[in-house]
Short mmCIF file of C-alpha atoms and ligand atoms in Angstrom, two decimals:
data_model
loop_
_atom_site.label_atom_id
_atom_site.label_comp_id
_atom_site.label_asym_id
_atom_site.label_seq_id
_atom_site.Cartn_x
_atom_site.Cartn_y
_atom_site.Cartn_z
CA MET T 5 4.55 -24.77 25.79
CA ALA T 6 4.02 -22.56 22.76
CA ALA T 7 3.62 -24.43 19.52
CA LEU T 8 4.98 -22.79 16.43
CA ALA T 9 2.59 -20.82 14.29
CA VAL T 10 4.65 -21.57 11.24
CA VAL T 11 6.30 -24.88 10.52
CA LEU T 12 9.99 -24.24 10.30
CA THR T 13 12.54 -26.05 8.28
CA ALA T 14 15.92 -26.78 9.78
CA SER T 15 17.69 -25.55 6.68
CA LEU T 16 19.06 -22.06 6.19
CA PRO T 17 16.91 -20.72 3.35
CA SER T 18 18.73 -17.50 2.57
CA TYR T 19 22.19 -18.94 2.90
CA GLY T 20 23.04 -20.63 -0.34
CA GLN T 21 26.44 -22.31 -0.32
CA THR T 22 28.73 -22.66 2.68
CA ASN T 23 31.22 -20.97 0.44
CA ASP T 24 29.12 -17.79 0.54
CA PHE T 25 29.48 -17.68 4.30
CA SER T 26 33.25 -17.92 4.18
CA THR T 27 33.42 -15.22 1.49
CA TRP T 28 31.16 -13.08 3.64
CA LEU T 29 33.34 -13.80 6.67
CA ASP T 30 36.40 -12.56 4.75
CA GLY T 31 34.57 -9.22 4.43
CA VAL T 32 33.94 -9.17 8.18
CA LYS T 33 37.64 -9.81 8.82
CA ARG T 34 38.58 -6.93 6.51
CA ASP T 35 36.12 -4.60 8.30
CA ALA T 36 37.46 -5.70 11.67
CA ARG T 37 41.05 -4.91 10.63
CA THR T 38 39.91 -1.50 9.35
CA ALA T 39 38.21 -0.90 12.71
CA GLY T 40 41.54 -1.50 14.45
CA ILE T 41 40.86 -5.00 15.82
CA SER T 42 44.10 -6.96 16.25
CA GLN T 43 44.91 -9.89 13.98
CA ALA T 44 45.24 -12.13 17.06
CA THR T 45 41.62 -11.39 18.05
CA ILE T 46 40.36 -11.85 14.48
CA ASP T 47 42.15 -15.22 14.29
CA SER T 48 40.95 -16.43 17.67
CA ALA T 49 37.34 -15.36 17.13
CA LEU T 50 36.66 -15.91 13.44
CA THR T 51 38.84 -18.80 12.26
CA GLY T 52 36.81 -21.77 11.07
CA LEU T 53 33.54 -20.14 12.09
CA GLU T 54 30.33 -21.87 10.92
CA PRO T 55 26.74 -20.57 11.03
CA ILE T 56 24.32 -22.22 13.49
CA ALA T 57 21.09 -23.42 11.85
CA ARG T 58 19.25 -23.44 15.19
CA VAL T 59 19.92 -19.72 15.70
CA VAL T 60 18.13 -18.78 12.46
CA GLU T 61 15.31 -21.11 13.42
CA LEU T 62 14.92 -19.36 16.79
CA ASP T 63 15.04 -15.96 15.10
CA ARG T 64 12.14 -16.98 12.81
CA LYS T 65 10.09 -18.56 15.54
CA GLN T 66 6.88 -16.85 16.58
CA PRO T 67 4.78 -17.91 19.56
CA GLU T 68 1.24 -19.01 18.77
CA PHE T 69 -0.28 -17.17 21.72
CA THR T 70 0.31 -13.63 22.88
CA GLN T 71 1.60 -13.28 26.41
CA THR T 72 -0.96 -12.20 29.01
CA PHE T 73 -0.08 -9.93 31.88
CA TRP T 74 -0.81 -12.52 34.56
CA SER T 75 0.93 -15.45 32.90
CA TYR T 76 4.03 -13.32 32.41
CA LEU T 77 4.00 -12.02 35.98
CA ASP T 78 3.37 -15.47 37.48
CA LYS T 79 6.34 -16.82 35.57
CA SER T 80 8.71 -13.93 36.39
CA VAL T 81 7.85 -13.08 39.99
CA THR T 82 7.59 -16.42 41.79
CA THR T 83 7.75 -16.99 45.55
CA GLY T 84 11.00 -18.88 45.06
CA ARG T 85 12.54 -16.01 43.14
CA ILE T 86 11.45 -13.42 45.69
CA GLU T 87 12.97 -15.43 48.56
CA ARG T 88 16.16 -16.05 46.67
CA ALA T 89 16.41 -12.36 45.74
CA ARG T 90 16.07 -11.34 49.40
CA ARG T 91 18.75 -13.78 50.46
CA LEU T 92 21.14 -12.68 47.68
CA LEU T 93 20.52 -9.03 48.47
CA ALA T 94 21.46 -9.65 52.11
CA GLU T 95 24.55 -11.65 51.13
CA ASN T 96 25.74 -8.95 48.73
CA ARG T 97 24.62 -5.98 50.81
CA PRO T 98 28.06 -4.31 51.28
CA LEU T 99 28.81 -4.49 47.54
CA LEU T 100 25.29 -3.35 46.55
CA ASP T 101 25.56 -0.42 48.97
CA ARG T 102 28.84 0.66 47.39
CA VAL T 103 27.30 0.46 43.91
CA HIS T 104 24.27 2.37 45.18
CA ALA T 105 26.50 5.10 46.65
CA ARG T 106 28.34 5.46 43.36
CA TYR T 107 25.50 5.21 40.80
CA GLY T 108 22.36 5.99 42.80
CA VAL T 109 20.37 2.85 41.99
CA GLN T 110 18.66 1.11 44.91
CA PRO T 111 19.88 -2.46 45.58
CA ARG T 112 16.41 -4.01 45.32
CA PHE T 113 16.18 -2.92 41.68
CA LEU T 114 19.66 -4.20 40.81
CA VAL T 115 18.75 -7.58 42.26
CA ALA T 116 15.39 -7.56 40.43
CA PHE T 117 17.08 -6.99 37.03
CA TRP T 118 19.63 -9.67 37.86
CA GLY T 119 16.85 -12.12 38.74
CA LEU T 120 14.81 -11.48 35.61
CA GLU T 121 17.73 -11.40 33.19
CA SER T 122 19.57 -14.55 34.20
CA ASN T 123 17.90 -15.95 37.33
CA PHE T 124 20.75 -14.45 39.37
CA GLY T 125 23.49 -15.57 37.02
CA GLU T 126 22.17 -19.08 36.52
CA HIS T 127 20.93 -18.82 32.93
CA THR T 128 23.37 -16.77 30.91
CA GLY T 129 23.02 -18.66 27.63
CA GLY T 130 25.22 -21.37 26.18
CA TYR T 131 25.77 -20.10 22.64
CA SER T 132 29.07 -18.83 21.34
CA VAL T 133 28.21 -15.14 20.98
CA ILE T 134 30.52 -14.64 18.00
CA GLN T 135 29.07 -17.65 16.20
CA ALA T 136 25.47 -16.66 16.94
CA LEU T 137 26.00 -13.04 15.90
CA ALA T 138 27.85 -14.03 12.72
CA THR T 139 24.92 -16.31 11.85
CA LEU T 140 22.40 -13.51 12.29
CA ALA T 141 24.60 -10.91 10.58
CA PHE T 142 24.93 -13.20 7.56
CA ASP T 143 21.18 -13.83 7.46
CA ALA T 144 19.29 -11.14 5.57
CA ARG T 145 16.55 -10.37 8.09
CA ARG T 146 18.41 -8.00 10.45
CA ALA T 147 21.88 -8.04 8.93
CA ALA T 148 22.95 -4.45 9.70
CA PHE T 149 21.93 -4.63 13.35
CA PHE T 150 23.75 -7.90 13.97
CA ARG T 151 26.84 -6.90 12.01
CA ALA T 152 27.20 -3.91 14.38
CA GLN T 153 26.78 -6.31 17.32
CA LEU T 154 29.42 -8.63 15.87
CA MET T 155 31.93 -5.79 15.43
CA ASP T 156 31.41 -4.66 19.01
CA ALA T 157 31.73 -8.24 20.24
CA LEU T 158 35.14 -8.38 18.55
CA LYS T 159 36.07 -5.06 20.19
CA ILE T 160 35.11 -6.48 23.61
CA ILE T 161 37.41 -9.48 23.06
CA ASP T 162 40.18 -7.27 21.68
CA GLU T 163 40.01 -5.08 24.79
CA GLY T 164 40.87 -8.13 26.89
CA ASN T 165 37.56 -8.35 28.74
CA ILE T 166 36.99 -11.99 27.85
CA ALA T 167 38.45 -14.67 25.57
CA ALA T 168 36.50 -15.47 22.39
CA ALA T 169 35.94 -19.06 23.55
CA ASP T 170 34.46 -17.88 26.88
CA MET T 171 32.14 -15.29 25.34
CA ARG T 172 28.85 -17.12 25.83
CA GLY T 173 25.33 -15.80 25.63
CA SER T 174 21.84 -16.22 24.23
CA TRP T 175 21.13 -17.20 20.63
CA ALA T 176 20.65 -13.48 19.90
CA GLY T 177 23.94 -12.40 21.47
CA ALA T 178 22.73 -11.24 24.90
CA MET T 179 25.65 -11.82 27.23
CA GLY T 180 26.39 -12.64 30.83
CA GLN T 181 24.41 -12.13 34.01
CA LEU T 182 22.67 -8.99 32.69
CA GLN T 183 22.17 -10.21 29.14
CA PHE T 184 23.75 -7.08 27.64
CA ILE T 185 24.09 -7.10 23.89
CA PRO T 186 27.58 -6.07 22.70
CA THR T 187 26.68 -2.45 21.78
CA THR T 188 25.20 -2.00 25.28
CA PHE T 189 28.29 -3.58 26.82
CA VAL T 190 30.62 -1.24 24.93
CA SER T 191 28.71 1.85 26.10
CA TYR T 192 27.75 0.88 29.64
CA ALA T 193 29.70 -2.04 31.13
CA VAL T 194 31.97 -1.06 34.02
CA ASP T 195 35.12 -2.52 35.62
CA PHE T 196 34.07 -1.92 39.21
CA ASP T 197 36.61 -4.18 40.94
CA GLY T 198 39.45 -2.52 39.02
CA ASP T 199 41.11 -5.67 37.64
CA GLY T 200 41.29 -4.13 34.18
CA ARG T 201 38.46 -6.21 32.71
CA ARG T 202 34.78 -5.49 32.36
CA ASP T 203 33.41 -8.90 33.26
CA ILE T 204 29.61 -9.25 33.29
CA TRP T 205 29.90 -13.04 33.09
CA ARG T 206 31.62 -13.90 36.37
CA ASN T 207 32.35 -10.79 38.40
CA LEU T 208 29.51 -9.52 40.62
CA PRO T 209 31.02 -6.06 41.27
CA ASP T 210 31.15 -5.57 37.48
CA VAL T 211 27.67 -7.06 37.03
CA PHE T 212 25.93 -4.75 39.53
CA ALA T 213 27.93 -1.65 38.61
CA SER T 214 27.27 -2.18 34.88
CA ALA T 215 23.52 -2.42 35.49
CA ALA T 216 23.59 0.63 37.76
CA ASN T 217 25.73 2.61 35.30
CA PHE T 218 23.28 1.85 32.49
CA LEU T 219 20.28 2.89 34.58
CA GLY T 220 21.98 6.02 35.90
CA ARG T 221 22.89 7.12 32.40
CA VAL T 222 19.33 6.66 31.10
CA GLY T 223 17.85 8.84 33.82
CA TRP T 224 17.31 6.68 36.92
CA ARG T 225 16.25 8.61 40.02
CA GLY T 226 17.67 7.13 43.20
CA ASP T 227 15.15 9.00 45.35
CA GLU T 228 12.09 7.67 43.51
CA THR T 229 10.56 4.26 43.06
CA TRP T 230 9.26 2.81 39.76
CA GLY T 231 5.56 3.38 40.29
CA ARG T 232 2.74 1.67 42.15
CA GLU T 233 -0.50 -0.17 41.64
CA VAL T 234 -3.48 2.18 41.85
CA ARG T 235 -7.27 2.10 41.98
CA LEU T 236 -9.16 3.99 39.28
CA PRO T 237 -12.45 5.81 39.83
CA ALA T 238 -15.63 4.43 38.23
CA ASP T 239 -15.84 7.40 35.85
CA PHE T 240 -12.20 7.09 34.76
CA ASP T 241 -11.46 8.58 31.35
CA TRP T 242 -9.60 5.76 29.56
CA ASP T 243 -8.10 8.25 27.14
CA VAL T 244 -5.69 9.49 29.81
CA ALA T 245 -4.31 5.99 30.44
CA SER T 246 -1.19 6.45 28.35
CA LEU T 247 2.54 6.53 28.96
CA LYS T 248 2.54 9.80 27.02
CA ILE T 249 0.20 11.56 29.44
CA ARG T 250 2.02 12.64 32.59
CA LYS T 251 0.43 14.58 35.39
CA PRO T 252 1.55 15.64 38.88
CA LEU T 253 0.44 13.25 41.61
CA ALA T 254 -1.78 16.01 43.06
CA GLU T 255 -3.66 16.13 39.74
CA TRP T 256 -4.17 12.34 39.66
CA GLN T 257 -5.39 12.55 43.24
CA ARG T 258 -7.92 15.20 42.18
CA LEU T 259 -9.08 12.92 39.34
CA GLY T 260 -9.92 10.22 41.87
CA ILE T 261 -6.86 7.96 41.52
CA ARG T 262 -5.94 6.27 44.82
CA ARG T 263 -3.41 3.73 46.01
CA ALA T 264 -4.48 0.12 45.53
CA ASP T 265 -5.64 -0.06 49.16
CA GLY T 266 -7.76 3.08 48.74
CA ALA T 267 -5.39 5.46 50.54
CA ASP T 268 -4.42 8.86 49.15
CA LEU T 269 -1.53 9.12 46.71
CA PRO T 270 1.81 10.35 48.10
CA THR T 271 2.13 14.11 48.24
CA ALA T 272 5.60 14.09 46.65
CA ASP T 273 6.10 16.66 43.92
CA ILE T 274 6.56 14.20 41.07
CA SER T 275 4.60 13.33 37.97
CA GLY T 276 3.53 10.03 36.52
CA ALA T 277 1.41 8.27 33.93
CA ILE T 278 -1.40 5.73 34.29
CA ILE T 279 -1.03 2.42 32.44
CA VAL T 280 -3.44 -0.50 32.16
CA PRO T 281 -1.39 -3.30 30.59
CA MET T 282 -4.36 -5.70 30.60
CA GLY T 283 -7.09 -3.24 29.81
CA HIS T 284 -9.97 -2.27 32.07
CA ASN T 285 -10.27 -5.79 33.51
CA GLY T 286 -6.73 -5.77 34.83
CA PRO T 287 -4.53 -3.89 37.26
CA ALA T 288 -3.74 -0.18 36.83
CA PHE T 289 -0.40 1.39 37.64
CA LEU T 290 0.81 4.91 38.20
CA VAL T 291 4.37 4.89 36.85
CA TYR T 292 7.16 7.39 37.47
CA ARG T 293 10.29 8.36 35.57
CA ASN T 294 12.19 5.23 36.58
CA PHE T 295 9.65 3.21 34.64
CA ASP T 296 10.97 4.89 31.47
CA ALA T 297 14.50 3.90 32.45
CA ILE T 298 13.38 0.28 32.77
CA LEU T 299 11.73 0.55 29.34
CA THR T 300 15.03 1.78 27.90
CA TRP T 301 16.58 -1.44 29.18
CA ASN T 302 13.76 -3.53 27.69
CA ARG T 303 10.87 -2.04 25.72
CA SER T 304 8.31 -4.50 27.07
CA ILE T 305 5.71 -3.00 29.44
CA LEU T 306 5.22 -6.43 31.02
CA TYR T 307 8.95 -6.72 31.68
CA ALA T 308 9.05 -3.24 33.22
CA VAL T 309 6.12 -3.97 35.55
CA ALA T 310 7.73 -7.30 36.52
CA VAL T 311 11.02 -5.56 37.45
CA GLY T 312 9.17 -2.99 39.55
CA HIS T 313 6.92 -5.54 41.19
CA LEU T 314 9.81 -7.91 41.97
CA ALA T 315 11.73 -5.00 43.53
CA ASP T 316 8.66 -4.22 45.67
CA ARG T 317 8.31 -7.83 46.77
CA ILE T 318 12.02 -7.95 47.67
CA ALA T 319 11.37 -4.91 49.87
CA GLY T 320 8.53 -6.75 51.61
CA LEU T 321 5.47 -5.29 49.85
CA GLY T 322 2.61 -7.65 49.06
CA PRO T 323 1.19 -9.11 45.84
CA LEU T 324 -0.93 -7.02 43.47
CA SER T 325 -4.46 -6.43 44.68
CA ALA T 326 -6.29 -6.39 41.31
CA LYS T 327 -8.62 -9.34 40.81
CA ARG T 328 -7.81 -11.76 38.05
CA PRO T 329 -10.43 -11.87 35.32
CA THR T 330 -12.13 -15.24 34.98
CA GLY T 331 -12.55 -16.82 31.57
CA GLU T 332 -10.19 -14.41 29.87
CA ARG T 333 -7.96 -16.35 27.50
CA PRO T 334 -4.86 -15.08 25.73
CA LEU T 335 -5.33 -14.12 22.11
CA LYS T 336 -3.62 -16.15 19.43
CA ARG T 337 -1.21 -14.30 17.26
CA VAL T 338 -3.49 -14.83 14.26
CA GLU T 339 -6.33 -13.22 16.22
CA VAL T 340 -4.22 -10.13 16.90
CA GLU T 341 -3.52 -10.08 13.15
CA GLU T 342 -7.27 -10.26 12.54
CA ILE T 343 -7.81 -7.31 14.91
CA GLN T 344 -5.24 -5.35 12.94
CA THR T 345 -6.75 -6.31 9.58
CA LEU T 346 -10.28 -5.42 10.73
CA LEU T 347 -9.12 -2.09 12.15
CA ALA T 348 -7.51 -1.26 8.81
CA THR T 349 -10.66 -2.34 6.94
CA LEU T 350 -12.73 -0.02 9.13
CA GLY T 351 -10.45 2.91 8.32
CA PHE T 352 -8.25 2.96 11.41
CA ASN T 353 -4.47 2.87 11.31
CA PRO T 354 -3.13 -0.06 13.37
CA GLY T 355 0.21 -0.41 11.54
CA ASP T 356 1.32 -3.66 9.93
CA ALA T 357 -0.78 -6.77 10.57
CA ASP T 358 2.12 -8.50 12.31
CA GLY T 359 0.24 -10.13 15.18
CA ILE T 360 1.96 -7.92 17.75
CA ALA T 361 -0.24 -5.45 19.59
CA GLY T 362 2.16 -2.54 19.83
CA SER T 363 1.25 1.01 20.76
CA GLN T 364 0.00 1.94 17.26
CA THR T 365 -2.41 -0.98 17.26
CA ARG T 366 -3.63 -0.06 20.74
CA VAL T 367 -4.22 3.57 19.79
CA ALA T 368 -6.20 2.48 16.71
CA LEU T 369 -8.21 0.00 18.79
CA LYS T 370 -8.98 2.73 21.31
CA ALA T 371 -10.31 4.96 18.53
CA PHE T 372 -12.53 2.11 17.29
CA GLN T 373 -13.81 1.35 20.80
CA ARG T 374 -14.69 4.99 21.36
CA GLN T 375 -16.62 5.13 18.08
CA ALA T 376 -18.44 1.88 18.91
CA ASN T 377 -19.27 3.01 22.47
CA LEU T 378 -17.14 0.26 24.05
CA VAL T 379 -14.77 0.76 27.01
CA ALA T 380 -11.93 2.53 25.20
CA ASP T 381 -8.94 0.89 26.90
CA GLY T 382 -7.16 -0.16 23.68
CA TYR T 383 -6.67 -3.67 25.02
CA PRO T 384 -6.77 -6.44 22.41
CA SER T 385 -9.08 -8.99 24.04
CA VAL T 386 -11.52 -11.62 22.78
CA LYS T 387 -14.31 -9.06 23.38
CA ALA T 388 -12.50 -6.43 21.33
CA LEU T 389 -12.11 -8.91 18.47
CA GLU T 390 -15.80 -9.84 18.66
CA GLY T 391 -16.78 -6.16 18.63
CA LEU T 392 -14.66 -5.56 15.54
CA ARG T 393 -16.11 -8.59 13.75
CA ARG T 394 -19.65 -7.41 14.50
CA VAL T 395 -19.07 -3.86 13.28
CA ALA T 396 -17.21 -5.05 10.18
CA ALA T 397 -20.07 -7.48 9.34
CA GLU T 398 -22.67 -4.73 9.78
CA LYS T 399 -20.68 -2.43 7.57
CA ALA T 400 -20.32 -5.13 4.90
CA LYS T 401 -24.08 -5.71 4.97
CA ALA T 402 -24.78 -1.99 4.64
CA ASN T 403 -22.62 -1.69 1.56
CA1 CA P 21 36.55 -6.17 36.54
#
């Protein structure tokens, strides 16, 4: 669907000679021996290894359009996936209950992660993880990060969890039914069935327990949900819509926040933050501490909402009630770059003009919107871009 913003060549620009790769690989082997990896593992995993051109290509690839909230949600939480998740939860109920009892993570969330990460074990990635990680560790762009992943991948093999030839995953080294990267595997994967191997590729007890162990260790609360869709009052102060601003539910209730159907918020003594991932024309959510745990798993707000929403749908709750905006199109990456460039020109601080609307860009956009008397939701939309162009043109004329 997404065309490439930049035409890519199939060659490996920063590689030089094949010889360089094998010299580099000798260094990896030396490091592995120093780290205590056995010679047998080093031989089985690294002998005759070649870089994969396609992996570098995928690492360089940038989508032309930014992802919108609705397109992402429609793709991730489909009717088919919800039905399948319910069926798989029922089939695996005894196991999921045991994992729940041990780690305190509700089954519907474990199944939601499983569904989003690998479509319930169906799409785990067909790349050799060692080969993909060696390619990316040799490439200059993120060499240190991927070298650490490669070393941990060797450790995982050396521990006897999986044979080098069976260690398959995504082009970026995300492995098995949960798509754990090796450093995450080393810290969080669990041998729940007690066969001596941590197997997130084929063993469901290990798959669910590893996910639950990760979530438990990053602060999951088994007695809370992830959050909920809410309705905002007409006089809502957009400045308080921020993951950084947490208030007790009673305080949000006082400020006019209600459940999506208009009912009062729960009276539970917990706090949460309001987020508007699509700006003032999209849905609003009140998110609790478990939302942060989901963000530790994957930093994407859209991913985190999709996990929570899928878990809700598995439990029988309905679709979101926010209306979809008509005529709103996704921004192109170059348009987000233009927003960033214009913000910088006007004296705001949006960070690098990288075409990705991260939190720094959104905070800067909010500041601009406030100054220009626009709805200050920090959401990079076509309207926001037009507003910036207008103000920048006026300023240029004045000078
Ligand atoms: Ca096991």
